[in-house]
């Protein structure tokens, strides 16, 4: 068999160029789809509006290779555009027709501006205010499925030159993907606000039954969240903890009012009756349809009086039998009870409170969460302690206290010869804790 000679047919140069162009188009399309897939995957993980917007901006910065990105959301009710989070900026609001973002929101046009300062619509005041220098910018409208403009994307300072037509198409696609997620996040936030308002109303209602514990449940929720931040609980755990904290005393609704508001010493039968309130809390909350991440709220709220050594109530649970979030509530509940004013007494001496908490560590309370309590910043602690008199808190004093924790305060108190800074720390904190500011005129604390 005779082999056939290979025939080398030359390819026309124009055809060759055409093939290369097609290949490049396919490569760009593939890369674009890959980028959009990654963006979609990453932003759909976020539910809260703040984290979603921050995630979107990070994705846009990476995809477009630019220095900054902002997402402005339409507030139709106030006719404003706002950006709650932005790279390098705090929240800003402005009328929805002003500036380049306002122009795009009003007209629906895309603006690709290679030289920002050469465009009459650019407002240089923000650059002057921040010290930033805007060179080029790409601004597109963000539309929902109904083609309504719900916001504006703005990308600033592309590295290596102005934004391209490909950048416009890519940002437009990201905008279409993001719009639905933003609307979902806004709906979620509205529903969460409604739910939180409902929880706080329930907490206020039960606290109002007992004048001695007014504001107790809300303070417990705040103390608990501070501990949660110290020990780095997840956002989900923090939400569960806050819900359980606000509702932990709801079982008091089943306690006889004569017992709940009695001023004298309780009889053994009355004391036993009031000790049933955590069990009432659990049973009442079990009738609410807590599902998903909140399903353990009844159990957590109902165990806030349990102790590590099993001497607590209502079930006498021990150590590992007690939910960890209940252990946080237990510390906060006692701390608030000891540091709150009562109609019949002032606040307990603060260092006596800490002594009681410390002695209970490892017996009544989990020492891990006692240690976390002592790591709370003093400015945050004081804002909770003085929740009804926050107008008395001087910003300068809070700024000073923000550098110290409860541990620092304890060390200062234990020193035989405290330093000048420790003396100031003790003086400033004690002034507020003992509410000595009431001896001064209001003008002295403005």
Tab-separated table of C-alpha atoms in Angstrom:
chain	number	residue	atom	x	y	z
A	1	UNK	CA	0.000	0.000	0.000
A	2	UNK	CA	1.424	3.307	-1.103
A	3	UNK	CA	1.166	6.062	1.469
A	4	UNK	CA	-0.494	9.254	0.311
A	5	UNK	CA	1.631	12.356	0.481
A	6	UNK	CA	0.439	15.031	2.995
A	7	UNK	CA	-0.943	18.079	1.293
A	8	UNK	CA	-0.272	21.342	3.103
A	9	UNK	CA	-3.063	23.636	2.113
A	10	UNK	CA	-2.340	27.177	3.188
A	11	UNK	CA	-5.058	28.873	5.270
A	12	UNK	CA	-6.219	32.224	4.044
A	13	UNK	CA	-4.923	34.964	6.350
A	14	UNK	CA	-8.354	36.557	6.735
A	15	UNK	CA	-9.906	33.196	7.624
A	16	UNK	CA	-7.105	32.625	10.133
A	17	UNK	CA	-7.735	36.001	11.752
A	18	UNK	CA	-11.444	35.259	11.837
A	19	UNK	CA	-10.854	31.956	13.606
A	20	UNK	CA	-8.617	33.647	16.167
A	21	UNK	CA	-11.275	36.279	16.784
A	22	UNK	CA	-13.927	33.613	17.262
A	23	UNK	CA	-11.688	31.730	19.655
A	24	UNK	CA	-11.082	34.930	21.598
A	25	UNK	CA	-14.827	35.591	21.752
A	26	UNK	CA	-15.464	32.074	23.055
A	27	UNK	CA	-12.679	32.556	25.610
A	28	UNK	CA	-14.191	35.854	26.782
A	29	UNK	CA	-17.669	34.350	27.003
A	30	UNK	CA	-16.360	31.404	28.960
A	31	UNK	CA	-14.446	33.712	31.318
A	32	UNK	CA	-17.495	35.944	31.729
A	33	UNK	CA	-19.725	32.985	32.574
A	34	UNK	CA	-17.140	31.717	35.039
A	35	UNK	CA	-16.949	35.113	36.756
A	36	UNK	CA	-20.743	35.459	36.895
A	37	UNK	CA	-21.074	31.948	38.310
A	38	UNK	CA	-18.612	32.785	41.067
A	39	UNK	CA	-20.339	36.084	41.829
A	40	UNK	CA	-23.736	34.400	41.997
A	41	UNK	CA	-22.441	31.623	44.236
A	42	UNK	CA	-20.773	34.069	46.621
A	43	UNK	CA	-23.515	36.677	47.004
A	44	UNK	CA	-26.344	34.169	47.465
A	45	UNK	CA	-24.704	33.107	50.748
A	46	UNK	CA	-25.583	36.428	52.407
A	47	UNK	CA	-28.956	37.326	53.898
A	48	UNK	CA	-28.365	40.583	55.764
A	49	UNK	CA	-28.283	43.732	53.641
A	50	UNK	CA	-25.004	45.065	55.103
A	51	UNK	CA	-23.036	41.884	54.486
A	52	UNK	CA	-24.642	41.365	51.085
A	53	UNK	CA	-23.680	44.841	49.856
A	54	UNK	CA	-20.147	44.430	51.158
A	55	UNK	CA	-19.875	41.048	49.441
A	56	UNK	CA	-21.179	42.480	46.157
A	57	UNK	CA	-18.677	45.329	46.279
A	58	UNK	CA	-15.805	42.938	46.919
A	59	UNK	CA	-16.876	40.821	43.965
A	60	UNK	CA	-17.154	43.842	41.658
A	61	UNK	CA	-13.721	45.121	42.700
A	62	UNK	CA	-12.171	41.756	41.917
A	63	UNK	CA	-14.006	41.163	38.650
A	64	UNK	CA	-13.457	44.660	37.204
A	65	UNK	CA	-9.962	45.086	38.681
A	66	UNK	CA	-10.796	48.477	40.155
A	67	UNK	CA	-9.931	50.322	43.362
A	68	UNK	CA	-13.386	51.022	44.824
A	69	UNK	CA	-17.016	50.170	44.394
A	70	UNK	CA	-20.208	51.555	45.915
A	71	UNK	CA	-23.769	50.275	45.748
A	72	UNK	CA	-26.409	52.963	46.121
A	73	UNK	CA	-29.937	51.850	46.980
A	74	UNK	CA	-33.088	53.771	46.079
A	75	UNK	CA	-35.211	55.005	48.982
A	76	UNK	CA	-38.410	55.813	47.112
A	77	UNK	CA	-40.210	57.088	50.196
A	78	UNK	CA	-37.614	59.801	50.887
A	79	UNK	CA	-36.497	60.220	47.259
A	80	UNK	CA	-32.906	59.478	48.251
A	81	UNK	CA	-30.023	57.242	47.306
A	82	UNK	CA	-28.099	55.701	50.186
A	83	UNK	CA	-25.038	53.533	50.646
A	84	UNK	CA	-24.959	51.811	54.025
A	85	UNK	CA	-21.529	50.347	53.445
A	86	UNK	CA	-18.911	51.433	50.947
A	87	UNK	CA	-15.215	50.884	50.504
A	88	UNK	CA	-13.590	53.796	52.270
A	89	UNK	CA	-16.857	55.588	53.090
A	90	UNK	CA	-19.372	55.717	55.920
A	91	UNK	CA	-23.094	55.664	55.172
A	92	UNK	CA	-24.063	58.485	52.864
A	93	UNK	CA	-27.448	59.763	51.711
A	94	UNK	CA	-28.329	62.351	49.103
A	95	UNK	CA	-31.312	63.345	46.908
A	96	UNK	CA	-31.814	60.722	44.225
A	97	UNK	CA	-31.393	63.208	41.341
A	98	UNK	CA	-27.997	64.622	42.350
A	99	UNK	CA	-24.541	63.747	41.052
A	100	UNK	CA	-23.586	61.051	38.613
A	101	UNK	CA	-25.272	58.298	40.647
A	102	UNK	CA	-28.455	60.403	40.759
A	103	UNK	CA	-28.286	61.038	37.011
A	104	UNK	CA	-28.022	57.318	36.301
A	105	UNK	CA	-30.812	56.486	38.771
A	106	UNK	CA	-33.083	59.093	37.148
A	107	UNK	CA	-32.348	58.441	33.457
A	108	UNK	CA	-31.481	54.742	33.509
A	109	UNK	CA	-28.409	55.434	31.363
A	110	UNK	CA	-25.016	53.840	31.851
A	111	UNK	CA	-22.159	56.311	32.269
A	112	UNK	CA	-18.595	55.229	31.491
A	113	UNK	CA	-16.461	58.260	32.291
A	114	UNK	CA	-12.737	57.999	31.480
A	115	UNK	CA	-11.910	61.341	33.170
A	116	UNK	CA	-14.159	62.157	36.124
A	117	UNK	CA	-13.017	65.769	36.556
A	118	UNK	CA	-13.754	66.524	32.904
A	119	UNK	CA	-17.440	65.603	33.353
A	120	UNK	CA	-19.723	68.444	34.507
A	121	UNK	CA	-21.924	66.009	36.461
A	122	UNK	CA	-19.100	64.877	38.718
A	123	UNK	CA	-19.165	66.274	42.267
A	124	UNK	CA	-15.553	66.729	43.495
A	125	UNK	CA	-16.616	67.644	47.039
A	126	UNK	CA	-16.542	64.002	48.192
A	127	UNK	CA	-12.952	63.711	46.969
A	128	UNK	CA	-12.071	66.896	48.844
A	129	UNK	CA	-13.750	65.588	51.982
A	130	UNK	CA	-12.046	62.173	51.910
A	131	UNK	CA	-8.722	62.987	50.267
A	132	UNK	CA	-9.465	60.402	47.570
A	133	UNK	CA	-8.757	61.109	43.886
A	134	UNK	CA	-11.292	59.778	41.389
A	135	UNK	CA	-9.810	59.243	37.933
A	136	UNK	CA	-12.309	57.170	35.991
A	137	UNK	CA	-15.679	55.680	36.847
A	138	UNK	CA	-18.352	53.330	35.570
A	139	UNK	CA	-21.908	53.841	36.818
A	140	UNK	CA	-24.850	51.641	35.825
A	141	UNK	CA	-28.501	51.383	36.905
A	142	UNK	CA	-29.518	48.271	38.807
A	143	UNK	CA	-32.921	46.910	37.765
A	144	UNK	CA	-35.146	44.248	39.289
A	145	UNK	CA	-37.174	41.666	37.368
A	146	UNK	CA	-39.889	44.269	36.795
A	147	UNK	CA	-37.243	46.496	35.149
A	148	UNK	CA	-37.617	49.040	37.937
A	149	UNK	CA	-34.436	50.849	38.988
A	150	UNK	CA	-33.738	49.903	42.614
A	151	UNK	CA	-30.224	51.286	42.851
A	152	UNK	CA	-26.953	52.180	41.172
A	153	UNK	CA	-23.570	50.457	40.863
A	154	UNK	CA	-20.534	52.713	40.807
A	155	UNK	CA	-17.011	51.399	40.191
A	156	UNK	CA	-14.053	53.755	40.552
A	157	UNK	CA	-10.490	53.875	39.251
A	158	UNK	CA	-9.890	50.820	37.095
A	159	UNK	CA	-6.281	49.742	37.259
A	160	UNK	CA	-4.469	50.027	33.938
A	161	UNK	CA	-6.806	52.467	32.199
A	162	UNK	CA	-10.480	53.396	31.769
A	163	UNK	CA	-13.366	50.932	31.958
A	164	UNK	CA	-14.158	49.068	28.734
A	165	UNK	CA	-17.344	48.008	26.965
A	166	UNK	CA	-16.752	44.498	28.300
A	167	UNK	CA	-16.683	45.971	31.801
A	168	UNK	CA	-20.040	47.641	31.128
A	169	UNK	CA	-21.610	44.356	30.030
A	170	UNK	CA	-20.148	42.463	32.973
A	171	UNK	CA	-21.281	45.030	35.562
A	172	UNK	CA	-24.732	45.130	33.998
A	173	UNK	CA	-24.987	41.346	34.355
A	174	UNK	CA	-23.799	41.508	37.972
A	175	UNK	CA	-26.397	44.211	38.604
A	176	UNK	CA	-29.171	41.987	37.280
A	177	UNK	CA	-28.029	39.133	39.535
A	178	UNK	CA	-27.603	41.389	42.572
A	179	UNK	CA	-30.932	43.204	42.308
A	180	UNK	CA	-32.981	40.152	43.247
A	181	UNK	CA	-30.663	39.321	46.132
A	182	UNK	CA	-30.836	42.893	47.445
A	183	UNK	CA	-34.626	42.885	47.370
A	184	UNK	CA	-34.661	39.540	49.197
A	185	UNK	CA	-32.250	40.912	51.810
A	186	UNK	CA	-34.382	44.020	52.295
A	187	UNK	CA	-37.468	41.860	52.774
A	188	UNK	CA	-35.586	39.651	55.239
A	189	UNK	CA	-34.431	42.719	57.171
A	190	UNK	CA	-37.962	44.132	57.345
A	191	UNK	CA	-39.312	40.815	58.622
A	192	UNK	CA	-36.473	40.580	61.152
A	193	UNK	CA	-37.210	44.098	62.423
A	194	UNK	CA	-40.857	43.168	62.851
A	195	UNK	CA	-39.924	39.987	64.714
A	196	UNK	CA	-37.417	41.847	66.923
A	197	UNK	CA	-40.026	44.467	67.727
A	198	UNK	CA	-42.454	41.692	68.688
A	199	UNK	CA	-39.846	40.080	70.961
A	200	UNK	CA	-39.037	43.371	72.670
A	201	UNK	CA	-42.738	44.049	73.200
A	202	UNK	CA	-43.125	40.653	74.875
A	203	UNK	CA	-40.059	41.331	77.041
A	204	UNK	CA	-41.379	44.768	78.049
A	205	UNK	CA	-44.771	43.300	78.847
A	206	UNK	CA	-43.411	40.699	81.258
A	207	UNK	CA	-40.913	43.092	82.855
A	208	UNK	CA	-43.752	45.554	83.450
A	209	UNK	CA	-45.515	42.993	85.661
A	210	UNK	CA	-42.706	43.271	88.169
A	211	UNK	CA	-41.596	46.867	88.867
A	212	UNK	CA	-38.397	45.542	90.471
A	213	UNK	CA	-37.148	44.102	87.174
A	214	UNK	CA	-38.038	46.868	84.717
A	215	UNK	CA	-35.780	46.641	81.641
A	216	UNK	CA	-34.207	43.423	82.943
A	217	UNK	CA	-34.769	41.264	79.851
A	218	UNK	CA	-33.400	43.847	77.423
A	219	UNK	CA	-30.291	44.344	79.544
A	220	UNK	CA	-29.761	40.584	79.760
A	221	UNK	CA	-29.921	40.431	75.959
A	222	UNK	CA	-27.276	43.166	75.680
A	223	UNK	CA	-24.930	41.667	78.285
A	224	UNK	CA	-25.304	38.267	76.629
A	225	UNK	CA	-24.455	39.701	73.220
A	226	UNK	CA	-21.308	41.328	74.614
A	227	UNK	CA	-20.192	37.948	75.968
A	228	UNK	CA	-21.114	36.351	72.641
A	229	UNK	CA	-18.805	38.801	70.852
A	230	UNK	CA	-15.966	38.102	73.280
A	231	UNK	CA	-16.194	34.328	72.757
A	232	UNK	CA	-16.824	34.805	69.017
A	233	UNK	CA	-20.172	33.072	68.675
A	234	UNK	CA	-21.552	32.887	65.149
A	235	UNK	CA	-24.221	35.347	63.971
A	236	UNK	CA	-26.772	32.545	64.158
A	237	UNK	CA	-25.867	31.699	67.764
A	238	UNK	CA	-26.030	35.386	68.682
A	239	UNK	CA	-29.536	35.646	67.252
A	240	UNK	CA	-30.670	32.537	69.154
A	241	UNK	CA	-29.075	33.885	72.352
A	242	UNK	CA	-30.730	37.280	71.992
A	243	UNK	CA	-34.145	35.712	71.398
A	244	UNK	CA	-33.794	33.436	74.429
A	245	UNK	CA	-32.544	36.351	76.555
A	246	UNK	CA	-35.497	38.569	75.716
A	247	UNK	CA	-37.948	35.764	76.520
A	248	UNK	CA	-36.139	34.030	79.400
A	249	UNK	CA	-38.549	35.341	82.059
A	250	UNK	CA	-41.730	35.000	80.045
A	251	UNK	CA	-42.873	32.207	82.338
A	252	UNK	CA	-43.445	34.846	85.030
A	253	UNK	CA	-46.720	35.541	83.289
A	254	UNK	CA	-47.946	32.341	84.979
A	255	UNK	CA	-46.749	33.422	88.445
A	256	UNK	CA	-49.389	34.793	90.803
A	257	UNK	CA	-49.108	38.578	90.925
A	258	UNK	CA	-49.301	38.623	94.724
A	259	UNK	CA	-46.163	36.460	94.815
A	260	UNK	CA	-44.360	38.290	92.011
A	261	UNK	CA	-44.778	41.733	93.586
A	262	UNK	CA	-44.575	40.764	97.257
A	263	UNK	CA	-42.225	43.123	99.137
A	264	UNK	CA	-41.583	40.966	102.177
A	265	UNK	CA	-39.895	37.594	102.511
A	266	UNK	CA	-41.463	34.786	100.479
A	267	UNK	CA	-42.869	31.723	102.222
A	268	UNK	CA	-41.362	28.343	101.220
A	269	UNK	CA	-44.497	27.638	99.143
A	270	UNK	CA	-44.261	31.038	97.404
A	271	UNK	CA	-40.555	30.588	96.728
A	272	UNK	CA	-41.215	27.161	95.227
A	273	UNK	CA	-43.952	28.688	93.089
A	274	UNK	CA	-41.702	31.445	91.708
A	275	UNK	CA	-38.949	28.897	91.017
A	276	UNK	CA	-41.285	27.292	88.505
A	277	UNK	CA	-41.120	30.294	86.164
A	278	UNK	CA	-38.260	28.878	83.999
A	279	UNK	CA	-40.320	25.733	83.428
A	280	UNK	CA	-43.344	27.890	82.572
A	281	UNK	CA	-41.104	29.808	80.161
A	282	UNK	CA	-40.054	26.619	78.380
A	283	UNK	CA	-43.601	25.239	78.165
A	284	UNK	CA	-45.086	28.503	76.886
A	285	UNK	CA	-42.349	29.029	74.297
A	286	UNK	CA	-42.724	25.445	73.068
A	287	UNK	CA	-46.216	26.418	71.952
A	288	UNK	CA	-44.673	29.044	69.651
A	289	UNK	CA	-43.576	27.602	66.345
A	290	UNK	CA	-39.836	28.199	66.697
A	291	UNK	CA	-38.222	26.392	63.774
A	292	UNK	CA	-34.845	26.152	62.087
A	293	UNK	CA	-32.092	27.978	63.924
A	294	UNK	CA	-34.488	29.159	66.677
A	295	UNK	CA	-35.873	25.714	67.515
A	296	UNK	CA	-33.817	25.444	70.757
A	297	UNK	CA	-34.953	28.814	72.158
A	298	UNK	CA	-37.510	27.267	74.588
A	299	UNK	CA	-34.911	24.860	76.033
A	300	UNK	CA	-32.238	27.578	76.311
A	301	UNK	CA	-34.543	30.138	77.899
A	302	UNK	CA	-35.947	27.550	80.309
A	303	UNK	CA	-32.514	26.604	81.681
A	304	UNK	CA	-31.228	30.034	82.729
A	305	UNK	CA	-31.436	29.184	86.467
A	306	UNK	CA	-29.585	25.863	86.203
A	307	UNK	CA	-26.162	25.612	87.894
A	308	UNK	CA	-23.081	23.607	87.054
A	309	UNK	CA	-23.183	21.622	90.302
A	310	UNK	CA	-26.829	20.613	89.784
A	311	UNK	CA	-28.222	22.824	92.565
A	312	UNK	CA	-30.166	25.031	90.158
A	313	UNK	CA	-33.772	24.811	89.059
A	314	UNK	CA	-36.203	23.739	87.687
A	315	UNK	CA	-34.585	20.489	86.496
A	316	UNK	CA	-31.348	20.385	88.492
A	317	UNK	CA	-29.254	19.958	85.344
A	318	UNK	CA	-25.479	19.626	85.658
A	319	UNK	CA	-22.611	21.073	83.607
A	320	UNK	CA	-22.757	19.410	80.158
A	321	UNK	CA	-26.508	18.862	80.460
A	322	UNK	CA	-26.990	22.649	80.420
A	323	UNK	CA	-27.059	24.283	76.956
A	324	UNK	CA	-24.046	26.554	76.525
A	325	UNK	CA	-26.221	29.562	75.681
A	326	UNK	CA	-28.152	28.981	78.927
A	327	UNK	CA	-24.832	29.192	80.774
A	328	UNK	CA	-24.299	32.661	79.313
A	329	UNK	CA	-27.800	33.700	80.379
A	330	UNK	CA	-27.144	32.421	83.908
A	331	UNK	CA	-24.105	34.697	84.355
A	332	UNK	CA	-25.897	37.700	82.862
A	333	UNK	CA	-29.066	37.137	84.898
A	334	UNK	CA	-27.242	37.207	88.245
A	335	UNK	CA	-24.971	40.068	87.178
A	336	UNK	CA	-27.958	42.223	86.242
A	337	UNK	CA	-29.880	41.315	89.401
A	338	UNK	CA	-26.945	42.399	91.589
A	339	UNK	CA	-26.110	45.594	89.683
A	340	UNK	CA	-29.684	46.843	89.273
A	341	UNK	CA	-31.367	49.284	91.581
A	342	UNK	CA	-34.400	48.114	93.492
A	343	UNK	CA	-37.137	50.212	95.123
A	344	UNK	CA	-35.830	49.075	98.508
A	345	UNK	CA	-32.041	49.287	97.901
A	346	UNK	CA	-29.302	50.895	95.817
A	347	UNK	CA	-27.021	48.930	93.555
A	348	UNK	CA	-24.784	46.479	95.314
A	349	UNK	CA	-21.157	47.567	95.622
A	350	UNK	CA	-19.672	46.726	92.241
A	351	UNK	CA	-16.623	44.909	93.566
A	352	UNK	CA	-18.825	42.847	95.870
A	353	UNK	CA	-20.809	41.869	92.760
A	354	UNK	CA	-17.620	40.717	91.049
A	355	UNK	CA	-16.598	38.785	94.158
A	356	UNK	CA	-19.931	36.911	94.146
A	357	UNK	CA	-19.623	36.138	90.425
A	358	UNK	CA	-16.020	34.972	90.850
A	359	UNK	CA	-16.903	32.706	93.772
A	360	UNK	CA	-19.650	31.124	91.677
A	361	UNK	CA	-17.305	30.358	88.770
A	362	UNK	CA	-17.004	26.605	88.282
A	363	UNK	CA	-19.807	25.945	90.787
A	364	UNK	CA	-22.835	27.990	89.781
A	365	UNK	CA	-21.480	29.411	86.533
A	366	UNK	CA	-19.257	28.193	83.727
A	367	UNK	CA	-15.895	29.828	84.435
A	368	UNK	CA	-15.329	30.270	80.686
A	369	UNK	CA	-18.254	32.683	80.480
A	370	UNK	CA	-17.347	34.393	83.752
A	371	UNK	CA	-13.933	35.091	82.204
A	372	UNK	CA	-15.677	36.403	79.085
A	373	UNK	CA	-17.836	38.732	81.189
A	374	UNK	CA	-14.682	40.258	82.641
A	375	UNK	CA	-13.371	40.964	79.123
A	376	UNK	CA	-16.280	43.252	78.217
A	377	UNK	CA	-15.157	46.799	77.498
A	378	UNK	CA	-16.185	49.200	80.255
A	379	UNK	CA	-17.767	51.754	77.927
A	380	UNK	CA	-20.093	49.068	76.539
A	381	UNK	CA	-20.870	47.824	80.025
A	382	UNK	CA	-21.707	51.313	81.249
A	383	UNK	CA	-24.046	52.010	78.341
A	384	UNK	CA	-26.054	48.928	79.369
A	385	UNK	CA	-25.928	49.685	83.094
A	386	UNK	CA	-27.114	53.247	82.492
A	387	UNK	CA	-29.654	52.400	79.810
A	388	UNK	CA	-32.191	54.794	81.317
A	389	UNK	CA	-29.748	57.683	81.802
A	390	UNK	CA	-27.559	57.594	78.707
A	391	UNK	CA	-27.806	61.354	78.278
A	392	UNK	CA	-25.631	61.587	81.400
A	393	UNK	CA	-22.748	59.652	79.860
A	394	UNK	CA	-20.030	62.030	78.734
A	395	UNK	CA	-18.473	61.051	75.370
A	396	UNK	CA	-14.999	61.797	76.717
A	397	UNK	CA	-15.494	59.451	79.663
A	398	UNK	CA	-16.803	56.691	77.399
A	399	UNK	CA	-13.817	57.131	75.092
A	400	UNK	CA	-11.479	56.806	78.097
A	401	UNK	CA	-13.276	53.701	79.416
A	402	UNK	CA	-13.222	52.044	75.969
A	403	UNK	CA	-9.554	51.157	76.539
A	404	UNK	CA	-10.331	49.069	79.638
A	405	UNK	CA	-12.200	45.897	80.600
A	406	UNK	CA	-13.701	44.612	83.835
A	407	UNK	CA	-10.418	42.798	84.457
A	408	UNK	CA	-8.533	46.097	84.295
A	409	UNK	CA	-10.998	47.613	86.756
A	410	UNK	CA	-10.493	44.712	89.166
A	411	UNK	CA	-6.703	45.047	88.966
A	412	UNK	CA	-6.954	48.785	89.627
A	413	UNK	CA	-9.167	48.168	92.674
A	414	UNK	CA	-6.765	45.547	94.049
A	415	UNK	CA	-3.708	47.808	93.813
A	416	UNK	CA	-2.464	49.213	97.119
A	417	UNK	CA	-0.936	52.154	95.275
A	418	UNK	CA	-2.808	52.496	91.970
A	419	UNK	CA	-1.244	54.537	89.180
A	420	UNK	CA	-2.761	57.873	88.171
A	421	UNK	CA	-4.442	56.174	85.221
A	422	UNK	CA	-5.891	53.469	87.494
A	423	UNK	CA	-7.115	56.138	89.907
A	424	UNK	CA	-8.869	57.911	87.056
A	425	UNK	CA	-10.340	54.592	85.872
A	426	UNK	CA	-11.786	53.869	89.320
A	427	UNK	CA	-13.055	57.426	89.709
A	428	UNK	CA	-14.778	57.662	86.325
A	429	UNK	CA	-16.434	54.251	86.534
A	430	UNK	CA	-17.550	54.709	90.147
A	431	UNK	CA	-19.036	58.116	89.376
A	432	UNK	CA	-21.435	56.526	86.916
A	433	UNK	CA	-22.038	53.251	88.730
A	434	UNK	CA	-23.078	55.080	91.934
A	435	UNK	CA	-24.930	57.640	89.798
A	436	UNK	CA	-23.056	60.453	91.503
A	437	UNK	CA	-23.818	62.617	88.467
A	438	UNK	CA	-27.277	63.251	89.949
A	439	UNK	CA	-25.557	65.448	92.508
A	440	UNK	CA	-24.398	67.751	89.700
A	441	UNK	CA	-26.428	70.014	87.467
A	442	UNK	CA	-27.340	68.698	84.059
A	443	UNK	CA	-25.157	71.364	82.411
A	444	UNK	CA	-22.055	69.856	84.024
A	445	UNK	CA	-22.518	66.680	81.914
A	446	UNK	CA	-23.305	68.095	78.528
